[in-house]
Each structure stands twice: as C-alpha cells, then as structure tokens.
CSV table of C-alpha atoms in Angstrom, one decimal:
chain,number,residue,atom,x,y,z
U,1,UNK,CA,43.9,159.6,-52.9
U,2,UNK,CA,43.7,163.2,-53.4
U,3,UNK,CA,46.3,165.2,-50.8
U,4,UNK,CA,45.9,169.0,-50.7
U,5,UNK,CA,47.9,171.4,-48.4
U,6,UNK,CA,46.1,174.6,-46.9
U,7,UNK,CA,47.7,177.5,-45.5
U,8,UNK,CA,45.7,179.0,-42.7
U,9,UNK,CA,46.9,182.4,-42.8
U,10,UNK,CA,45.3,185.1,-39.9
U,11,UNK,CA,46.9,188.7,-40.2
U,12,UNK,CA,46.1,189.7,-36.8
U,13,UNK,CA,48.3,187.3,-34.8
U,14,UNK,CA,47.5,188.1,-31.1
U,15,UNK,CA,51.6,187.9,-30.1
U,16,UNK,CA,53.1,188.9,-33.4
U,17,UNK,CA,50.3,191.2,-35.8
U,18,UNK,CA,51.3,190.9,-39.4
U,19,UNK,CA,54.2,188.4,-38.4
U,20,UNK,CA,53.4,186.9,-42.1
U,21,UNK,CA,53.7,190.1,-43.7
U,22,UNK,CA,57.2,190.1,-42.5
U,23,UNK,CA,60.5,189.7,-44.6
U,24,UNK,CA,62.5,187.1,-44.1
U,25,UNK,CA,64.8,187.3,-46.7
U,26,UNK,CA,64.2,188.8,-50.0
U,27,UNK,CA,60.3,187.5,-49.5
U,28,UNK,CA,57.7,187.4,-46.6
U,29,UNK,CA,56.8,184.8,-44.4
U,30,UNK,CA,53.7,183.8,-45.4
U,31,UNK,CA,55.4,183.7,-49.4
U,32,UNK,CA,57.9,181.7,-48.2
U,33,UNK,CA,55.9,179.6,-46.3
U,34,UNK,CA,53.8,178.7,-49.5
U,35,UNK,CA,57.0,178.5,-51.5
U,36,UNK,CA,58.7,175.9,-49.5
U,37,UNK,CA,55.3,173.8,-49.4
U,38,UNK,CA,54.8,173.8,-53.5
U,39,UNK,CA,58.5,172.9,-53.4
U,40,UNK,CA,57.7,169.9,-51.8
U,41,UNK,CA,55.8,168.5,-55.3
U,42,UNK,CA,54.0,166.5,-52.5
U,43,UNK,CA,50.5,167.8,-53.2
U,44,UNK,CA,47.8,167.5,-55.7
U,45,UNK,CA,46.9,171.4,-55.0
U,46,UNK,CA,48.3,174.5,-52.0
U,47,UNK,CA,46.5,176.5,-51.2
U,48,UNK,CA,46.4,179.8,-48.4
U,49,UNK,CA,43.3,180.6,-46.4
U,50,UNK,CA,43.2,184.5,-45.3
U,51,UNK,CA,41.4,186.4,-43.9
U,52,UNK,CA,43.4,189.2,-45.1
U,53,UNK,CA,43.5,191.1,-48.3
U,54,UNK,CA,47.1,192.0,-48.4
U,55,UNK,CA,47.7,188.4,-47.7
U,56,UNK,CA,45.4,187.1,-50.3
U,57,UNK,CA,47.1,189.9,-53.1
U,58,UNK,CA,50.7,188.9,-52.0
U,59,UNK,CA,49.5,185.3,-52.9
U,60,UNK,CA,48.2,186.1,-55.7
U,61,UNK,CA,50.5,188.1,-57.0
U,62,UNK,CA,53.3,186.0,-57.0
U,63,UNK,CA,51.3,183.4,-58.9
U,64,UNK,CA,50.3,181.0,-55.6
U,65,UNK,CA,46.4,180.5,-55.1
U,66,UNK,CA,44.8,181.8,-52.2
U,67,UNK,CA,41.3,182.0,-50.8
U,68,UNK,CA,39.2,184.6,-48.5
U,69,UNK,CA,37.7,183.3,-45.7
U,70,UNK,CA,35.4,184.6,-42.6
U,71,UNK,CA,37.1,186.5,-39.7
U,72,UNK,CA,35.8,185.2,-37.1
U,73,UNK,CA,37.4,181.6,-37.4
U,74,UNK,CA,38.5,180.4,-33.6
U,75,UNK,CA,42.0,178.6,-35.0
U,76,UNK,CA,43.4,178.0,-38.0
U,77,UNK,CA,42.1,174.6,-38.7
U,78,UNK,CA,38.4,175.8,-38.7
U,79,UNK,CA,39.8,178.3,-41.2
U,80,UNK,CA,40.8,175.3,-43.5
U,81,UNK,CA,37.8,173.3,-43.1
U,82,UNK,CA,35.9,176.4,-44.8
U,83,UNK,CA,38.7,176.0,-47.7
U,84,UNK,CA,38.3,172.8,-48.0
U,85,UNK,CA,34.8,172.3,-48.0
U,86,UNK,CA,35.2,173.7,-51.7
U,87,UNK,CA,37.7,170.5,-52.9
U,88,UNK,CA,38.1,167.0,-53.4
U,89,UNK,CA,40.4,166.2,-51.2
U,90,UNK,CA,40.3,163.2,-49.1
U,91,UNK,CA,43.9,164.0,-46.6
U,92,UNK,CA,43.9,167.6,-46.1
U,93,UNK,CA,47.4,169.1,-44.8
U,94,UNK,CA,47.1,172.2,-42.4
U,95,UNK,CA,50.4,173.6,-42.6
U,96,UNK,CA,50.9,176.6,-40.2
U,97,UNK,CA,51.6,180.0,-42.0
U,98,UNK,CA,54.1,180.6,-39.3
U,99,UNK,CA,56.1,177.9,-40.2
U,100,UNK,CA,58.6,179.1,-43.1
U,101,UNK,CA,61.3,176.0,-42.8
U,102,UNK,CA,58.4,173.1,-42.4
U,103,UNK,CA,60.3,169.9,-43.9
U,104,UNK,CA,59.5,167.9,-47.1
U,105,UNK,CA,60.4,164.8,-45.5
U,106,UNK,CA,58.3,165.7,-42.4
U,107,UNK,CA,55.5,166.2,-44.5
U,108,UNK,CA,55.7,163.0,-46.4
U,109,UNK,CA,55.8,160.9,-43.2
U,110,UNK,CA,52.4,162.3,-42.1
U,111,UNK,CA,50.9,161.5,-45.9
U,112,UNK,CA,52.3,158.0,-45.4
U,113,UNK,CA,50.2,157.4,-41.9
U,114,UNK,CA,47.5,157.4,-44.4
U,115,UNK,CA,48.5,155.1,-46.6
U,116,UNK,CA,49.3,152.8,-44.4
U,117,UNK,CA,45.8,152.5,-42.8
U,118,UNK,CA,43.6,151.0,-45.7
U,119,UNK,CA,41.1,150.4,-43.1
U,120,UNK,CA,41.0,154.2,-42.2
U,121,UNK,CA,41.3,154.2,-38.5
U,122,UNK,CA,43.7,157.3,-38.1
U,123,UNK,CA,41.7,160.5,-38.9
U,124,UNK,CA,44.2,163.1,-37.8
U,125,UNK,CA,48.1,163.0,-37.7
U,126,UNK,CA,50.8,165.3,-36.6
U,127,UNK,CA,54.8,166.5,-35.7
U,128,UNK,CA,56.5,166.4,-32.9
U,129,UNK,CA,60.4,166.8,-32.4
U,130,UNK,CA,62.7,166.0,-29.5
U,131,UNK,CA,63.0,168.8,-27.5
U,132,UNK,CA,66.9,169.4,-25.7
U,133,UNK,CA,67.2,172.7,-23.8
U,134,UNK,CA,65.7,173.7,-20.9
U,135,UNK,CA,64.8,177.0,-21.8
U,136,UNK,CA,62.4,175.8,-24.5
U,137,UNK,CA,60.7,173.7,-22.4
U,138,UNK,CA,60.3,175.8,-19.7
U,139,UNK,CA,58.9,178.3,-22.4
U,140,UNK,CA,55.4,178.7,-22.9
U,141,UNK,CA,55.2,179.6,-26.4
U,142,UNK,CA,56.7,176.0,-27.1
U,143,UNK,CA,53.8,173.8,-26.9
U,144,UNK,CA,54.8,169.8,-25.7
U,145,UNK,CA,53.1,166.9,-26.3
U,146,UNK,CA,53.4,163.6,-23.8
U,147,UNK,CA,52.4,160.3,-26.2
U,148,UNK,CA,51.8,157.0,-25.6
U,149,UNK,CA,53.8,153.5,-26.0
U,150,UNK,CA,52.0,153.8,-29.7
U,151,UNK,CA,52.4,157.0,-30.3
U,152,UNK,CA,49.1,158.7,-29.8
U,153,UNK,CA,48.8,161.8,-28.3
U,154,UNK,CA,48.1,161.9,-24.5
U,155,UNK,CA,48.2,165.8,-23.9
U,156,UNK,CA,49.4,168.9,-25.3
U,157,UNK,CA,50.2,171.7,-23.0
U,158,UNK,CA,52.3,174.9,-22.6
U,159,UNK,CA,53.8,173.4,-19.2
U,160,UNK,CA,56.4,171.8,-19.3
U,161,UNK,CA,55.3,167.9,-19.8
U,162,UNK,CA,56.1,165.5,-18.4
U,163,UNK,CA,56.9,166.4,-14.9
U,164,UNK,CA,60.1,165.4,-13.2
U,165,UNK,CA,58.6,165.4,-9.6
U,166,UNK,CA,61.7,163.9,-8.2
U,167,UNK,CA,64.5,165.6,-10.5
U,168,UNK,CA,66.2,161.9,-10.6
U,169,UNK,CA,65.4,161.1,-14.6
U,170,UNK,CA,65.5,163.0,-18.1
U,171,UNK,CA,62.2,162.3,-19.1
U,172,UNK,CA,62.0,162.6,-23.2
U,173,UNK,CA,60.1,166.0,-23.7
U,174,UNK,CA,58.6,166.6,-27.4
U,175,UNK,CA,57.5,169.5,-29.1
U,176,UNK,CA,54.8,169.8,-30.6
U,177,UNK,CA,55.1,170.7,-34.4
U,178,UNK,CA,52.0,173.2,-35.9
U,179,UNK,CA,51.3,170.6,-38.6
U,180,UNK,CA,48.6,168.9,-39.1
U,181,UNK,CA,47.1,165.9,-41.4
U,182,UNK,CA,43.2,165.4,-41.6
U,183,UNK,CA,41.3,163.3,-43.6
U,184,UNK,CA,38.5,165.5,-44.8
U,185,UNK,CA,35.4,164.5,-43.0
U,186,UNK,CA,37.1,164.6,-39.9
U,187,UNK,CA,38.1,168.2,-40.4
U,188,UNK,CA,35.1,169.5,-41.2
U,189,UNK,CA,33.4,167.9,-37.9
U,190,UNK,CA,36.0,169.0,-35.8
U,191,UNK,CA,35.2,172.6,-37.1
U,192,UNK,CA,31.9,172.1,-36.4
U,193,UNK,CA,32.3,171.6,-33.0
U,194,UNK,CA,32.9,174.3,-30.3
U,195,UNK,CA,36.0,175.5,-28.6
U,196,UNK,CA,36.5,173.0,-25.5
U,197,UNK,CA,37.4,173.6,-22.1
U,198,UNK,CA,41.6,173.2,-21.9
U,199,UNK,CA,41.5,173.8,-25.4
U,200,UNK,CA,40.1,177.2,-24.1
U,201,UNK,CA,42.2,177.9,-21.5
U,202,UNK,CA,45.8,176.5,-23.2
U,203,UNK,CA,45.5,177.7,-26.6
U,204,UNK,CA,45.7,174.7,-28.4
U,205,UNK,CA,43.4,173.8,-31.2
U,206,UNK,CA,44.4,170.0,-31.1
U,207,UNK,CA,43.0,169.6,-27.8
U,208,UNK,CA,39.6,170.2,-28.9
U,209,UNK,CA,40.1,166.4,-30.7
U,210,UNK,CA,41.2,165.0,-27.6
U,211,UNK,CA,38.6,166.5,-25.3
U,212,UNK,CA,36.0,164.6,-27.6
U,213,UNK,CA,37.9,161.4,-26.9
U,214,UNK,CA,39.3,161.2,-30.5
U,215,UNK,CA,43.2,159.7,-31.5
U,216,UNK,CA,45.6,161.5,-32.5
U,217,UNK,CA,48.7,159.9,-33.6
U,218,UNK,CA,51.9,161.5,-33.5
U,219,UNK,CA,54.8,161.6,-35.7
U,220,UNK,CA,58.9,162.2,-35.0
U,221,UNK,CA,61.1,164.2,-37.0
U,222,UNK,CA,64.2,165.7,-36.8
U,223,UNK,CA,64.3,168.5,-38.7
U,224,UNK,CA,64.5,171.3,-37.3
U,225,UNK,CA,61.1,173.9,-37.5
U,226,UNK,CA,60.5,177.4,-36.6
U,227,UNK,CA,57.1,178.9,-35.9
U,228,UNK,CA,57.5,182.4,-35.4
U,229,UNK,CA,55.2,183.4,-32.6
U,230,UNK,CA,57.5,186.6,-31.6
U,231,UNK,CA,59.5,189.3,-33.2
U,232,UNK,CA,62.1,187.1,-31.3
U,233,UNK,CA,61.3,184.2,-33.4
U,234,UNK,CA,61.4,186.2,-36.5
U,235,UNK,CA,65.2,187.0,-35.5
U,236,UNK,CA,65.9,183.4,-34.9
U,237,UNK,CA,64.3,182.5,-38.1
U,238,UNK,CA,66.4,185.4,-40.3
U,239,UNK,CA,69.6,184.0,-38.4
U,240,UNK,CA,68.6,180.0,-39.7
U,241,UNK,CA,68.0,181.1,-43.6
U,242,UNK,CA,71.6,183.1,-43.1
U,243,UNK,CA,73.0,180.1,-42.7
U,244,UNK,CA,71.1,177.5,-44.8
U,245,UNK,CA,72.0,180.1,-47.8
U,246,UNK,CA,75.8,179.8,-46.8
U,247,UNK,CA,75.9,176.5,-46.9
C-alpha cells in the first residue's frame, strides 16, 4: 500500500493572505508544515500543491518537492486530487498547510483505518479532538463535528454542535481537525463533483462527501493542533513552539 501525503498550499487565504509565508520561528509556516510531515517517516513520498510560485521556490529551495497547480481550485482537497492524479498512491493524506504542529501519532491512526479494512469499505478518514472551552466553541473559525455511536461523521458546522436546548447536560463537543485520509479513487471523484449546498454556505469541503450520502469516519486524538486561520492564530501558534523549544 502506497501512502503519500500532499500539502494543499493556496497563498491567497481569504482570512489570513500569505499566512504560509509567515515565520514562525526561524522558518515559515508552510516549511514547517512540510518539515514536521517528512519528520513523520510515515510516507512513501510529501509532497506541497501551490498555486503559488514563492510557495513552490520556498519548497524547493529548501530541498522538499512541490508541485504547481490551477488557481481556480474550490478547496484544498480538489487541489490534491490534481497532484495526485500524477502518482501511485492508493491512501492519499491531505494535510492542511495551515497546520504547522499536525501530530505523527495522529497521522498514523488515520493510515491504520486503512489497514484495518481489507475489504475497503472506509474511503475517507479524519481528526477530531475534544473540544473544552467555551469560547472555541462558540467560535466560528473552529469547525465541530457531531458523530455517531460508530464514529462516522453526522455534521460538520461552524455552530456550535451539538445544541444544549435545555442547558442541563455537557454534551461532548469535537473539533474538527483539517486532516484528511482518502483512498485515491475516492479523491479524485469527490473533486469531480461540484461544490454542494451547506458545503457552500459553511465553508466546509468535507460536507460535500456527506451531502452525496458518503461515510466519513472519524478519528480522536489528543494532541493538540493549530490551524492558523488569523494573525491571531499565528500568535497562538509562535507562543506554542516557544514553549515546545523550552521544554
């Protein structure tokens, strides 16, 4: 089983433009974000999809592989089917450029799904963590995700989900992680299909899969994950490496 990790990487963020281009630290996001994926030694090839050429160069020039790719991609998965339309790969692991600190161990529980299903009924596999404070799940740059008693997605949204309509329970809320494992086929049909309605109107590439009536199955971890969405973000995320480099 071949397993290859792509990098969607869009320059012109809508909330955040250049947010990979960024330091954090002594390197940029995006280079970090690559960096910390290699590191992993989970993956038979990484690779970044850009649509940019200074992201492609600082790739490039620090050795990584990267790939140009149209502009006028509508999420970052439809920019990795294009990449991987070009490999071998049978899992392909979409790994947000946004998402410096993403977690070995994470990632090797999503390539295990796989394994574990010899008769290939899970196409698509992703993160979620528990989420704890109130302010992230009021906040609608944290996306949630509700699941069922087996752990397939019900719903993603930017509301907070579920609703505790009589404030007399703490429901478990989850955050959705920006993550995602495909096997190849399905990737490239989900790319070939158009943007859906609530994918539309929340944001969310993943709902696109569910509006077709396809599974989803979703996987906990606890490590901790920043996607930097904001300039905000980017401050949290400069604070988190201070830390793991003191320790």
């Amino acid at each position: 089983m071949k397993i290859v990790s792509i990098i969607p990487a869009r320059y012109d963020s809508m909330r955040f433009p250049g947010k990979l281009m960024q330091q954090l630290g002594d390197i940029t996001v995006i280079l970090r974000t690559y960096q910390n994926v290699v590191a992993t030694g989970l993956f038979d090839e990484v690779l970044v999809a850009t649509d940019s050429d200074l992201i492609f160069k600082e790739i490039s020039d620090n050795g990584g592989r990267a790939l140009m790719t149209r502009r006028d991609h509508q999420c970052g998965s439809d920019r990795i089917a294009e990449a991987a339309s070009g490999t071998e790969a049978d899992i392909v692991i979409n790994v947000q450029g946004d998402e410096p600190f993403v977690d070995g161990d994470s990632l090797k529980k999503l390539i295990e799904v796989f394994k574990d299903d010899p008769k290939k009924e899970i196409a698509l596999a992703s993160l979620m963590t528990p989420l704890h404070e109130a302010e992230e799940v009021e906040n609608p740059s944290v996306v949630k995700v509700i699941v069922d008693l087996n752990n397939f997605a019900l719903y993603f949204s930017r509301s907070p989900i579920p609703f505790d309509r009589d404030n007399e329970q703490s429901p478990p809320y989850y955050k959705h992680v920006g993550v995602y494992a495909f096997r190849k086929q399905a990737l490239i049909e989900f790319s070939e299909q158009e943007m859906t309605p609530l994918e539309s109107a929340e944001k969310i590439e993943c709902i696109r899969y569910l509006e077709h009536g396809k599974k989803i199955k979703m996987v906990e971890t606890l490590k901790l994950n920043f996607g930097i969405d904001t300039p905000k973000d980017l401050e949290r995320a400069k604070a988190h490496l201070k830390q793991l480099n003191s320790e």
